[in-house]
Coordinates of C-alpha atoms in Angstrom, one line a residue:
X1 CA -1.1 -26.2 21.0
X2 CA 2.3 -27.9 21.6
X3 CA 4.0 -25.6 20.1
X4 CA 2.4 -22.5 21.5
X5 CA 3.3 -24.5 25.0
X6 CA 6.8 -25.4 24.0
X7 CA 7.4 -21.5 23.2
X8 CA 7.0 -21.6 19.7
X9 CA 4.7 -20.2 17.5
X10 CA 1.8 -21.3 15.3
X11 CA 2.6 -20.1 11.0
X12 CA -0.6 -18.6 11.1
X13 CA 0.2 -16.0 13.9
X14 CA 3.0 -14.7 11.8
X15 CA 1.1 -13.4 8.9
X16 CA -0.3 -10.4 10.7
X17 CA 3.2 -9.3 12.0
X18 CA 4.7 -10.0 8.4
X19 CA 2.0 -7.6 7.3
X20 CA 2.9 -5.2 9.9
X21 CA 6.2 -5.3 9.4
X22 CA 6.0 -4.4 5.3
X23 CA 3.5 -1.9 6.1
X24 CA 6.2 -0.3 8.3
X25 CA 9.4 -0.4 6.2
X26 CA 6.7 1.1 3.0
X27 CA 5.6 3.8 5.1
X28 CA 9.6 4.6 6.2
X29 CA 10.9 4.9 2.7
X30 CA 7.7 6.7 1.4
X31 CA 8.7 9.5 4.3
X32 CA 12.4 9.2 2.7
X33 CA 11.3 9.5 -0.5
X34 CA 9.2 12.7 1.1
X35 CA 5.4 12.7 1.7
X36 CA 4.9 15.7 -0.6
X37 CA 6.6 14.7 -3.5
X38 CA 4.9 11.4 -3.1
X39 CA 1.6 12.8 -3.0
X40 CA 2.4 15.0 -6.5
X41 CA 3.7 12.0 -8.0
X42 CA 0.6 9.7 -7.4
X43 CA -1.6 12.6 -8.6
X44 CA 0.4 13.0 -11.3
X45 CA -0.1 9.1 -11.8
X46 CA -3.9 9.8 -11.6
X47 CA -4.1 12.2 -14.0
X48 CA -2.8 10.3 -16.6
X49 CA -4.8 7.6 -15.9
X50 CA -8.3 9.6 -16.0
X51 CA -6.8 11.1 -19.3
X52 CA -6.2 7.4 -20.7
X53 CA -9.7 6.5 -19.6
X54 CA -11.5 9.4 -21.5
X55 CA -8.9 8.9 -24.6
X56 CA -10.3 5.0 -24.4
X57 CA -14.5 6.8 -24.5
X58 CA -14.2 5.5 -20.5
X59 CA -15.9 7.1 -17.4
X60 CA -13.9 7.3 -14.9
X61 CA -15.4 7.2 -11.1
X62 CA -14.1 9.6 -9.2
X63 CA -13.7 9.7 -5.2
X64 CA -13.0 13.0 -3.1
X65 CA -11.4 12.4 -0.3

């Protein structure tokens, strides 16, 4: 508490804004890279992941979104 009244802050209330802060600069060089080519790439990524699965006799579970 004396260090939230002295102005400072407590290490704990950091950690979301460190979050926040990653979150943002992933999202701003996702958008550089380009959403769309992102998007192909990461089902591109999936595909060869469901086609390692069934190579391996595994089931993959599926979710539309």
């Amino acid at each position: 508490m004396e260090t939230y009244e002295k102005g400072g802050h407590a290490h704990h209330a950091t950690l979301p804004t460190d979050a926040l802060t990653r979150l943002r600069a992933a999202m701003q060089e996702t958008q550089a890279h380009g959403f769309a080519k992102v998007k192909a790439e990461q089902q591109a990524l999936g595909q060869k992941v469901r086609a390692l699965f069934e190579l391996l006799g595994r089931r993959a579970i599926l979710v539309s979104i």
